[in-house]
Amino acid sequence: MAEQSALLARLARGHWFVHHSGKRGAKPQRRFVYTHANTICWSAHEGDAPCLGRMAVSHGTSVVAGASVAVLRKKRLRSAFSIVTQPQTLDLEVQTGDDRDAWLLAFKAFVSSACSHGACSHGACSHGACSHGACSHGACSHGACSHGACSHGAC
């Protein structure tokens, strides 16, 4: 339990990763990735900078070694891993395979913790943000969608 708490705290503080967008011709970008409520956010700056992207975890979220982007699969990067939800995937890379293994454990603990606390009962969020799988204003932390704004009708 203490180890899981340490992993979750590490994710909440955030870390710099190389983000592979999967878009044809796009270069990998250095991104600061952190967690809030049941959401994984990434930014170009550390601290309170606005998110460039976010991903709400749900019961179907998986964290896997390797990358889902075809180009990365071909390279067989030992230091890459993917966080997969519907409809999006976050492909990240770290310095070493050992680093990747540590972050795999941390993100798996985050997904497990968020789902066990009811925060991802339907992967929904507030203010209409569910249409793209992002949680806005941390409203998903209580496991319910506020304002009836879920585009998928789960509210």
Short mmCIF file of C-alpha atoms in Angstrom, two decimals, residues 12-130:
data_model
loop_
_atom_site.label_atom_id
_atom_site.label_comp_id
_atom_site.label_asym_id
_atom_site.label_seq_id
_atom_site.Cartn_x
_atom_site.Cartn_y
_atom_site.Cartn_z
CA ALA A 12 0.88 13.63 -9.36
CA ARG A 13 4.20 15.52 -9.19
CA GLY A 14 4.79 14.77 -12.86
CA HIS A 15 7.77 13.88 -15.02
CA TRP A 16 9.25 14.77 -18.39
CA PHE A 17 8.66 12.19 -21.15
CA VAL A 18 9.06 12.05 -24.91
CA HIS A 19 5.54 12.04 -26.39
CA HIS A 20 4.96 10.36 -29.75
CA SER A 21 1.75 11.69 -31.26
CA GLY A 22 1.33 9.06 -33.95
CA LYS A 23 0.55 11.72 -36.54
CA ARG A 24 2.33 11.15 -39.83
CA GLY A 25 5.47 13.26 -40.03
CA ALA A 26 5.12 14.60 -36.48
CA LYS A 27 8.31 14.76 -34.49
CA PRO A 28 8.36 13.44 -30.92
CA GLN A 29 7.89 16.21 -28.37
CA ARG A 30 9.20 16.57 -24.85
CA ARG A 31 6.15 16.79 -22.55
CA PHE A 32 5.60 17.15 -18.83
CA VAL A 33 3.07 14.46 -17.88
CA TYR A 34 1.17 14.39 -14.58
CA THR A 35 -2.07 13.09 -13.10
CA HIS A 36 -5.03 14.88 -11.56
CA ALA A 37 -8.20 13.17 -10.28
CA ASN A 38 -8.68 10.39 -12.84
CA THR A 39 -6.98 12.24 -15.68
CA ILE A 40 -3.52 12.08 -17.25
CA CYS A 41 -2.43 15.51 -18.53
CA TRP A 42 0.52 16.60 -20.61
CA SER A 43 1.99 20.05 -21.07
CA ALA A 44 4.93 21.78 -22.72
CA HIS A 45 5.90 23.31 -19.36
CA GLU A 46 6.30 22.06 -15.83
CA GLY A 47 4.02 23.42 -13.13
CA ASP A 48 0.66 25.12 -13.58
CA ALA A 49 0.89 25.43 -17.36
CA PRO A 50 -2.27 24.57 -19.28
CA CYS A 51 -2.64 21.04 -20.58
CA LEU A 52 -1.93 20.46 -24.25
CA GLY A 53 -3.82 17.22 -23.94
CA ARG A 54 -5.54 15.04 -21.41
CA MET A 55 -6.85 11.51 -21.10
CA ALA A 56 -9.48 10.34 -18.64
CA VAL A 57 -8.94 6.77 -17.46
CA SER A 58 -11.78 4.27 -17.57
CA HIS A 59 -12.29 0.59 -16.78
CA GLY A 60 -11.01 -0.22 -20.27
CA THR A 61 -7.75 1.69 -19.85
CA SER A 62 -4.62 -0.40 -20.24
CA VAL A 63 -0.94 0.37 -19.75
CA VAL A 64 1.34 -1.70 -21.96
CA ALA A 65 5.05 -2.02 -22.66
CA GLY A 66 6.01 -0.97 -26.15
CA ALA A 67 4.24 1.60 -28.26
CA SER A 68 1.02 1.53 -30.23
CA VAL A 69 2.34 3.83 -32.98
CA ALA A 70 3.42 1.70 -35.95
CA VAL A 71 6.71 3.57 -36.45
CA LEU A 72 7.68 2.97 -32.82
CA ARG A 73 6.69 -0.70 -33.00
CA LYS A 74 9.09 -1.08 -35.92
CA LYS A 75 11.88 0.50 -33.89
CA ARG A 76 11.10 -1.83 -30.97
CA LEU A 77 12.05 0.77 -28.41
CA ARG A 78 12.59 -0.93 -25.07
CA SER A 79 12.04 2.43 -23.40
CA ALA A 80 8.54 3.10 -24.80
CA PHE A 81 5.11 2.35 -23.36
CA SER A 82 1.49 3.17 -24.18
CA ILE A 83 -1.59 4.11 -22.20
CA VAL A 84 -4.61 2.99 -24.19
CA THR A 85 -8.22 4.13 -23.74
CA GLN A 86 -11.13 4.55 -26.07
CA PRO A 87 -10.77 6.62 -28.21
CA GLN A 88 -7.17 7.71 -27.62
CA THR A 89 -3.68 6.38 -26.95
CA LEU A 90 -0.78 8.10 -25.24
CA ASP A 91 2.63 6.84 -26.40
CA LEU A 92 5.50 7.83 -24.13
CA GLU A 93 9.22 7.16 -24.09
CA VAL A 94 11.77 7.43 -21.27
CA GLN A 95 15.56 7.06 -21.11
CA THR A 96 15.94 3.35 -20.32
CA GLY A 97 14.06 0.09 -20.12
CA ASP A 98 14.37 0.17 -16.34
CA ASP A 99 12.80 3.64 -16.27
CA ARG A 100 10.01 2.36 -18.49
CA ASP A 101 9.33 -0.54 -16.13
CA ALA A 102 9.09 1.83 -13.16
CA TRP A 103 6.68 4.16 -14.99
CA LEU A 104 4.61 1.19 -16.18
CA LEU A 105 4.08 0.25 -12.53
CA ALA A 106 3.20 3.83 -11.63
CA PHE A 107 0.62 4.27 -14.41
CA LYS A 108 -0.88 0.83 -13.76
CA ALA A 109 -1.25 1.78 -10.08
CA PHE A 110 -2.91 5.06 -11.12
CA VAL A 111 -5.45 3.32 -13.38
CA SER A 112 -6.16 0.70 -10.72
CA SER A 113 -6.57 3.31 -8.00
CA ALA A 114 -8.81 5.59 -10.07
CA CYS A 115 -11.08 2.73 -11.07
CA SER A 116 -11.24 1.18 -7.60
CA HIS A 117 -12.41 4.51 -6.14
CA GLY A 118 -15.26 4.79 -8.64
CA ALA A 119 -13.59 7.66 -10.47
CA CYS A 120 -13.85 5.90 -13.81
CA SER A 121 -17.17 4.14 -13.48
CA HIS A 122 -18.08 5.33 -16.95
CA GLY A 123 -15.00 7.32 -18.02
CA ALA A 124 -17.10 10.46 -18.05
CA CYS A 125 -16.48 14.05 -17.17
CA SER A 126 -18.11 17.44 -16.95
CA HIS A 127 -18.90 20.36 -19.25
CA GLY A 128 -19.17 18.28 -22.44
CA ALA A 129 -15.55 17.18 -22.38
CA CYS A 130 -16.51 13.50 -22.58
#
